Structure formats: C-alpha cells, structure tokens
CSV table of C-alpha atoms and ligand atoms in Angstrom, one decimal:
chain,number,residue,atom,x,y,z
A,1,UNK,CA,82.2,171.1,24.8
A,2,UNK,CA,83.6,174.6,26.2
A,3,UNK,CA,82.0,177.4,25.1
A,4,UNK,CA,83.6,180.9,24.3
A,5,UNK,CA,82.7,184.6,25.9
A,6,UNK,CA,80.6,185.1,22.5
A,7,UNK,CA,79.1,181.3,23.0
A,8,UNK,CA,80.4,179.8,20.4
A,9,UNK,CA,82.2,176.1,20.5
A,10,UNK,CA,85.9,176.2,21.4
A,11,UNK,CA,87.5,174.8,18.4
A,12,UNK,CA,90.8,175.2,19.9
A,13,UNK,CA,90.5,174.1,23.3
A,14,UNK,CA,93.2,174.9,25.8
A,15,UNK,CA,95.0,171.9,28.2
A,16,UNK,CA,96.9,173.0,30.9
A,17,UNK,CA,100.2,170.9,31.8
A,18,UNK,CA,102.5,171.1,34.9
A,19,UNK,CA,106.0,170.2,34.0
A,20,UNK,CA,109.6,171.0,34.2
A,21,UNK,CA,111.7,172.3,30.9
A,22,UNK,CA,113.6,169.8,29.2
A,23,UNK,CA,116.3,171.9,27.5
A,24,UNK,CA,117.3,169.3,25.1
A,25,UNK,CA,113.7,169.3,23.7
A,26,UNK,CA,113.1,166.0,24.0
A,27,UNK,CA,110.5,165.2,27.4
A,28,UNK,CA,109.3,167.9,29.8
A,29,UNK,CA,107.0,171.2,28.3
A,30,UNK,CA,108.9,171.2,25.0
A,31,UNK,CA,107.2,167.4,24.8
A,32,UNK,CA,103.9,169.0,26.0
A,33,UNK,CA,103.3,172.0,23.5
A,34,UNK,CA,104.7,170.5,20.0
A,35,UNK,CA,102.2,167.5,21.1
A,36,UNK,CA,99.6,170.0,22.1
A,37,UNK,CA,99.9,172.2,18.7
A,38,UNK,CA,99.8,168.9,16.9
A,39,UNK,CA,96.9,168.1,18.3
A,40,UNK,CA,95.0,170.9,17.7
A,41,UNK,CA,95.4,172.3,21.2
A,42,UNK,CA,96.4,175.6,23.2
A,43,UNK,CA,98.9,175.0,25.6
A,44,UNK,CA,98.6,177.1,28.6
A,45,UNK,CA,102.2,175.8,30.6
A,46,UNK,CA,103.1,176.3,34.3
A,47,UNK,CA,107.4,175.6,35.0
A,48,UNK,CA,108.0,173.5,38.2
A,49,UNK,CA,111.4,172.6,37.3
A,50,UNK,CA,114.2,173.4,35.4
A,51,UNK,CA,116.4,170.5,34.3
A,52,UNK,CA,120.4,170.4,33.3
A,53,UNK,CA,120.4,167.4,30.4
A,54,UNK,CA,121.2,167.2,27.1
A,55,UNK,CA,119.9,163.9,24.8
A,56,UNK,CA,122.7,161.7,26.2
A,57,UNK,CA,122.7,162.6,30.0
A,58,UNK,CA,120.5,164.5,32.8
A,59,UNK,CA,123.2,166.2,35.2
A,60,UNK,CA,121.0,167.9,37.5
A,61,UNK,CA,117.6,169.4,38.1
A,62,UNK,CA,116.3,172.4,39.9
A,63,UNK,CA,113.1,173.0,41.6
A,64,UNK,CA,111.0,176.2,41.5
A,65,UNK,CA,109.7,177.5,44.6
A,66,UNK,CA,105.9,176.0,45.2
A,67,UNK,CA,104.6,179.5,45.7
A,68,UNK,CA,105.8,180.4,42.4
A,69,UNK,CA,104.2,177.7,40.6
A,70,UNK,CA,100.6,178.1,42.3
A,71,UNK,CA,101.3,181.9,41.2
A,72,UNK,CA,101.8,180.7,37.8
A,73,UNK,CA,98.0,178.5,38.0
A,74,UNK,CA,96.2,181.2,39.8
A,75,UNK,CA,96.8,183.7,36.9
A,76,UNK,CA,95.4,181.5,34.3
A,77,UNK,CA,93.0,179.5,36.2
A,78,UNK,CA,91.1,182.8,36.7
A,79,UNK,CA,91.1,184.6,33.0
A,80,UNK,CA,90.8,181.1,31.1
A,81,UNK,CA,88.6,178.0,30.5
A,82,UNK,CA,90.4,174.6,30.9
A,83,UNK,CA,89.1,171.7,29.2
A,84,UNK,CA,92.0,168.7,30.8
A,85,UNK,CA,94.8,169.3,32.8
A,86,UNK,CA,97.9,166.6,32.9
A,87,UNK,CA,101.3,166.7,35.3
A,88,UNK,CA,104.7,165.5,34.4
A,89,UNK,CA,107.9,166.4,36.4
A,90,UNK,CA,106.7,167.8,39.9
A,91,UNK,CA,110.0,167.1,42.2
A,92,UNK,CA,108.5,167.3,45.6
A,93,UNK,CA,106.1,166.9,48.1
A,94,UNK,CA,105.5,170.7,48.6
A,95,UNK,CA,105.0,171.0,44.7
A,96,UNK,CA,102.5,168.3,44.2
A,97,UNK,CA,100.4,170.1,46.8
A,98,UNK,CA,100.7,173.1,45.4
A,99,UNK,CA,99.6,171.5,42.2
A,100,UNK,CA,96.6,169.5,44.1
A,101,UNK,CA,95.4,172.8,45.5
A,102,UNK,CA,95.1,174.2,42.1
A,103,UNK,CA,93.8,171.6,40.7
A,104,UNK,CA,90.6,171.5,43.1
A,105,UNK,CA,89.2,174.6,41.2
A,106,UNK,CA,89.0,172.0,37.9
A,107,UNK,CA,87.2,169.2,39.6
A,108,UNK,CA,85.3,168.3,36.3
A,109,UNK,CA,87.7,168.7,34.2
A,110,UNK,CA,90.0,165.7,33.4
A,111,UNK,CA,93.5,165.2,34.6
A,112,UNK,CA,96.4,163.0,33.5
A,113,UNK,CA,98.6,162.2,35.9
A,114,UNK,CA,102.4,161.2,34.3
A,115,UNK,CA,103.7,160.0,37.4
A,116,UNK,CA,107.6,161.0,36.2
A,117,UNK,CA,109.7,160.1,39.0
A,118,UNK,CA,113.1,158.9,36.9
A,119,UNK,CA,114.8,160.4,33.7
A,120,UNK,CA,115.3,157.0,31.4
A,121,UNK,CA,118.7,157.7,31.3
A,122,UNK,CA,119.5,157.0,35.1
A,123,UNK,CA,119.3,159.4,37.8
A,124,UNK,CA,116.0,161.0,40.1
A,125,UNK,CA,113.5,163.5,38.9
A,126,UNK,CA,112.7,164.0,42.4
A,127,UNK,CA,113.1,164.2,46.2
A,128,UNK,CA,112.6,160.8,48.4
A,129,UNK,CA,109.1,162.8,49.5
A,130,UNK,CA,107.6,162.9,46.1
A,131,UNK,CA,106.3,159.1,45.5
A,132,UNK,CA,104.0,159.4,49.1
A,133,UNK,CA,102.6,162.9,48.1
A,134,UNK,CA,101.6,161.6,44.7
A,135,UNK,CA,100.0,158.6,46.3
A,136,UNK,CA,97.5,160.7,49.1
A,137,UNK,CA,97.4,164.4,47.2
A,138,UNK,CA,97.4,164.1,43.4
A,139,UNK,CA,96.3,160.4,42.4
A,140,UNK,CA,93.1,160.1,44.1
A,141,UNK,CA,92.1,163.1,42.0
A,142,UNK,CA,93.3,161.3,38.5
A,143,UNK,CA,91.2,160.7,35.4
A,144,UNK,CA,94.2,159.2,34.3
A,145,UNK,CA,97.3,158.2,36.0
A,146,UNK,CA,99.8,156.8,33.2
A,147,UNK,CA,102.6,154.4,34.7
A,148,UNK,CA,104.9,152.3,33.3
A,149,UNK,CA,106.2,149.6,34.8
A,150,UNK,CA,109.1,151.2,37.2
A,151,UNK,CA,106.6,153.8,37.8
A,152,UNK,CA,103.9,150.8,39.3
A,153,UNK,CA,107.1,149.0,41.5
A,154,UNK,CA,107.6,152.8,43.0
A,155,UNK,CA,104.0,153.9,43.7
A,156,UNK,CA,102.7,150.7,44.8
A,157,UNK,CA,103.8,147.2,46.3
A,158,UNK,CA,104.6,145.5,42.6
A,159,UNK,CA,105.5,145.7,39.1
A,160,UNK,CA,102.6,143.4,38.2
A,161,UNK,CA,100.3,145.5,35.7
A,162,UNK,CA,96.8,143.9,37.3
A,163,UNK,CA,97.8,144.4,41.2
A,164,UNK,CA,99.5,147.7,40.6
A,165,UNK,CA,96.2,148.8,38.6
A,166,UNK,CA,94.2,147.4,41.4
A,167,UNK,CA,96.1,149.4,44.1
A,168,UNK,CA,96.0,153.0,42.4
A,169,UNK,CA,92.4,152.5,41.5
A,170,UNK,CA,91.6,151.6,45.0
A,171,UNK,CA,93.6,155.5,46.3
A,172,UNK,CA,90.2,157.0,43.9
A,173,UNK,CA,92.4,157.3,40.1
A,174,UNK,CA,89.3,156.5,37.9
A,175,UNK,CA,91.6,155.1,35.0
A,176,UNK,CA,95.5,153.6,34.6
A,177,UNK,CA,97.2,153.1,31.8
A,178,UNK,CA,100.4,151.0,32.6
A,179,UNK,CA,102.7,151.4,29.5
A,180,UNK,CA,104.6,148.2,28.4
A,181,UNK,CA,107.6,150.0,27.0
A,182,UNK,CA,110.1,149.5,30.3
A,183,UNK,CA,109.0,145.7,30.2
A,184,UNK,CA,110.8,143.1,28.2
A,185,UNK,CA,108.0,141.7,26.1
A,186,UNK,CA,108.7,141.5,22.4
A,187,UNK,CA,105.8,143.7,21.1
A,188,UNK,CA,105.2,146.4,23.3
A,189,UNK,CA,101.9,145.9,25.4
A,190,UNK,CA,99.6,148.5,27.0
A,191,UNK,CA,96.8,147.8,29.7
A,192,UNK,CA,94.1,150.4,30.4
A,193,UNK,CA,92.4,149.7,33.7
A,194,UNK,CA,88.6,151.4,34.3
A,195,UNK,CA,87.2,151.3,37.4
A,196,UNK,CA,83.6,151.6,35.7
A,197,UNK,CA,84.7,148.5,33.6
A,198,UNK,CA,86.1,145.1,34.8
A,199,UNK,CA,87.7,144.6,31.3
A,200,UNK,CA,91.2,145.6,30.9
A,201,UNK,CA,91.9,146.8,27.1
A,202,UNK,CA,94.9,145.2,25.8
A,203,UNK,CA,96.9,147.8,23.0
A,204,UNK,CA,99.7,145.7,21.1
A,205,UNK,CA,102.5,147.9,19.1
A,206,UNK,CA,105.6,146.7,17.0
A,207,UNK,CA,108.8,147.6,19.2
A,208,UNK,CA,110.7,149.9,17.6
A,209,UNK,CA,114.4,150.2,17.5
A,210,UNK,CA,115.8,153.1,19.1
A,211,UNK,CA,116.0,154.7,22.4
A,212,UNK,CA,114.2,157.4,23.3
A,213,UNK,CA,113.1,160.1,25.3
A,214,UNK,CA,110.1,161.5,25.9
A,215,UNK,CA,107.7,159.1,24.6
A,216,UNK,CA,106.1,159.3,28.1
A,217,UNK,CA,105.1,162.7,28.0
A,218,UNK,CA,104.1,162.0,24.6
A,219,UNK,CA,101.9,159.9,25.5
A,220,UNK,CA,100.0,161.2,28.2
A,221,UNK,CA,99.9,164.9,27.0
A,222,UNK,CA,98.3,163.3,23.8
A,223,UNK,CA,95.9,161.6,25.9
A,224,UNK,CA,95.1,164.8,27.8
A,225,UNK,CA,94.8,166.5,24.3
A,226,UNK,CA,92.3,164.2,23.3
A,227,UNK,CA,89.6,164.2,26.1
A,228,UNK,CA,90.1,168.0,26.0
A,229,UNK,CA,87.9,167.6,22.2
A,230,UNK,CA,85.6,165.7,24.5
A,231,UNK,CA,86.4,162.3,23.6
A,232,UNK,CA,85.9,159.2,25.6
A,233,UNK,CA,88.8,158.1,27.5
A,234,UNK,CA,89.0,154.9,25.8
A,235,UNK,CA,89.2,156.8,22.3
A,236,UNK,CA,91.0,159.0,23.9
A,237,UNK,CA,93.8,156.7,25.0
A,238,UNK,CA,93.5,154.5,21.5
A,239,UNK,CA,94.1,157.7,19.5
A,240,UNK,CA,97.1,159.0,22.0
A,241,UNK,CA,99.0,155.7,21.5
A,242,UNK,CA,98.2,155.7,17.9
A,243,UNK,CA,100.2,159.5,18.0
A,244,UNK,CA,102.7,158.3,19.7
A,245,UNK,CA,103.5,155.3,18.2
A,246,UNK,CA,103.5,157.4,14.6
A,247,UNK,CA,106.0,160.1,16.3
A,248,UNK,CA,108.4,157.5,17.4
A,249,UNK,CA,108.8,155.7,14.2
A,250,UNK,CA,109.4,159.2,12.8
A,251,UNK,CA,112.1,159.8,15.5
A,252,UNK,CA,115.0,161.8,14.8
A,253,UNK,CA,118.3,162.4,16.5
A,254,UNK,CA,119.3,166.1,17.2
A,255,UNK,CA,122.3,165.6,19.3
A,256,UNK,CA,124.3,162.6,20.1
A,257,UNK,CA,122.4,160.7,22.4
A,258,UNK,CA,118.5,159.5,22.5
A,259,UNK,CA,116.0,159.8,19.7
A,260,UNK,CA,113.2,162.1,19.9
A,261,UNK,CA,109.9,161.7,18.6
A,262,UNK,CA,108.5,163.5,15.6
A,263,UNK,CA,105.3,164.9,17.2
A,264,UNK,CA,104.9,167.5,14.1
A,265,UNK,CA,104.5,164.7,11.8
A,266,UNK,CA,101.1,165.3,10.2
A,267,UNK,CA,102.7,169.1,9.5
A,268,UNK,CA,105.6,167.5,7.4
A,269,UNK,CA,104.9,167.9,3.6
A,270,UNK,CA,107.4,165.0,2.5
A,271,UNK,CA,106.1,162.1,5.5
A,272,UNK,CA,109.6,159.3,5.7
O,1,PLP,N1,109.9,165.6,32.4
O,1,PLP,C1,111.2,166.1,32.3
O,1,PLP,C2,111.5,167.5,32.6
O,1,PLP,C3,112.2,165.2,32.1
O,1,PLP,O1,113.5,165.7,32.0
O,1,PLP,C4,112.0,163.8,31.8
O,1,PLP,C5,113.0,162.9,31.5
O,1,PLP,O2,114.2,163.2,31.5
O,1,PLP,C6,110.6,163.4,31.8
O,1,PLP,C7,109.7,164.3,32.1
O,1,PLP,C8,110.2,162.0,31.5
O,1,PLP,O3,110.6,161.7,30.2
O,1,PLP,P1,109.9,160.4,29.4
O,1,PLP,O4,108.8,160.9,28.6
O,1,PLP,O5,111.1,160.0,28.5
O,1,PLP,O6,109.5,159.4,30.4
C-alpha cells in the first residue's frame, strides 16, 4: 500500500498508462481513464500517438517525438507516487525505448504490457520496428504482458496459447494473459500463464454479439487498476475480466460503426 506525504494510505492510488488518443473514444487513453475513474483510480496519462479513426475506420496515425514522451514521464515520475504502470499504442522502436528507460525508475511497481500492434478494424498501429523492440526492451520487464491471439502469431513463432506463453515467459514477462476473443471458439476462453505456477487458469465467458473496440485496453488497464489496490495478480486478472466482460454487455454505439463498452457502468443509476 502507497503511502501519502502526511502517511496516510492512498485510497485513490494513481496508475500511469502510455498510450495514443483514440478520438472516437472508443480504445487508446479515453479507454484508459473512464476504466481508471471506474475503478477507483487516478489516471496520470502520457500521449505517444495521436490517431485519425472514427468507430468505423482508422485512417491514419501520428507519432509523437520520443523526446517528448520521456518529457511527459520525467515530470510526473518525479512529483508523484506510482502504484502500476500499463502501455497500449507505442508505434516504434525509439518510443518503446523511451518508455523502457522510464520505466526503470518503477522497477517494483507492476506493469501491463498491451502489446497493441493492429487496430481491429484492419490497418497497423505501428512501424515494422516495433514488434522486435517490444520483444528485447519492454517485455522482459512485464508483470503482465496481455496478448491475444494475433498479438502471440506477431511477437513470437505461433498462435498456440501454451507455446506463445512459453516463449514470452522465457524473454523474463512474469505473467501472460492470451485473450481468446480473436480466436474462433464458441465461448470466449482466456489463459493466464505464471511463471511462479505451472498451472494455467482457464477464464470461460459467454461471447457476446457485437463488435467492438477497445475491449483490449479495457482489459488490461482494468488489470493494471487492480494490482495498483495491491491485489494479487490472479485476483487481479479475475476481477479485470469480470469488468470487462460487464462493460461489453453494456456496450453502446455512438457513431456508426463498432460498439464501445460501457466502462461507467456501476455509475449508471437505471443498470440495462
Ligand atoms: N490504442 C489505440 C490508440 C487504438 O487506436 C487502438 C485501436 O484502434 C488500440 C489501442 C487497440 O484497441 P483494442 O482495445 O480494440 O484492441
């Protein structure tokens, strides 16, 4: 448990998140804070990237310069306690190692690692140097790395949950959650890997109808919320699936295209 300057428990402790800005409100930082607030959370958020996309179609993206973003970490990394950190959209090589060198100053605090290299709806969130940087500079360092299945085929030799598991474990990620979503099971099916733990915990959910976007930031900013309140990572990851499954059977469509989860759900007086 953090403590405050007058030594007092932080009841609202604060997660930091590296990501790029969604404008359509569905994935990205606008993902991160609403599922930080709901979580009982302070957001502290550093940009890397600005996307073009609305909820039918991504058209472009734009990466901030790396100096920039280790500017952004610096400031807050010395005035404020962290109590996780987790990484979506990072673009390139030269951002992820800004982002490791950050990171370094919060060796004991946990990170999530959303390896985002794809927007759902077709198209690259990144720059053909990205998927090896992730692999040497910002895995080895992960509490959490949060795959789903595409994510596995890119960052290691296969799309099989076990081997893929196997692989990133074996570059120093303590834990990996491969997410069952992108697979074509009937229920959707979950496997958390432990390296302290030969057992791999099996989490079965209902598929939903509905497409949707941003479930995977969802999920691992949730996570990221939950081991900030000092939870295990097991209850951490139960509870964060729990979330998210909950926010996308709330999901609503605000424009024409994808559904987007309802992560304010336990604020809504009248609950559909
Ligand atoms: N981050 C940003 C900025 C994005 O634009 C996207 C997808 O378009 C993602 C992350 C990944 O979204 P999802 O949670 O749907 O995997």
């Amino acid at each position: 448990m953090l403590r405050s300057e007058t030594g007092q428990p932080q009841q609202i402790p604060t997660v930091l998140v590296f990501g790029g800005h969604d404008p359509s409100g569905g994935a990205g930082i606008a993902a991160d804070i609403s599922t930080l607030l709901a979580l009982g959370c302070h957001p502290m958020v550093v940009i890397t990237a600005i996307t073009v996309q609305n909820t039918s179609q991504l058209l472009r993206y734009q990466l901030l310069d790396p100096q920039l973003i280790a500017a952004q970490a610096g400031a807050l990394l010395e005035d404020a306690p962290i109590a996780a950190c987790k990484t979506g959209m990072l673009g390139s090589a030269a951002i992820v190692a800004a982002v490791a060198e950050a990171v370094t100053a919060l060796s004991t605090v946990p990170l999530v690692v959303d390896p985002v290299l794809y927007a759902d709806r077709g198209g690259p969130l990144g720059e053909a140097d990205l998927v090896a940087a992730l692999q040497t500079s910002l895995l080895p360092r992960a509490a959490l790395a949060t795959p789903n299945v595409n994510e596995c085929r890119a960052l290691t030799s296969t799309a099989e949950p076990d081997q893929a598991a196997r692989e990133l474990m074996a570059r120093g990620c303590r834990n990996v959650l491969v997410t069952g979503t992108h697979a074509p099971t009937p229920k959707v099916v979950h496997r958390l890997y432990q390296a302290s733990n030969e057992a791999v915990k099996m989490s079965q959910w209902p598929r939903l109808n509905g497409i949707f976007h941003g479930s995977g930031c969802t999920l691992a900013t949730a996570v990221a919320a939950h081991l900030a309140h000092g939870e295990t990572m097991a209850d951490a990851v139960n509870h964060a699936l729990e979330y998210t499954w909950q926010s996308l059977r709330r999901a609503y469509r605000p424009g024409s295209g994808q559904s987007i989860p309802q992560r304010l759900w336990r604020l809504h007086r009248v609950d559909p």
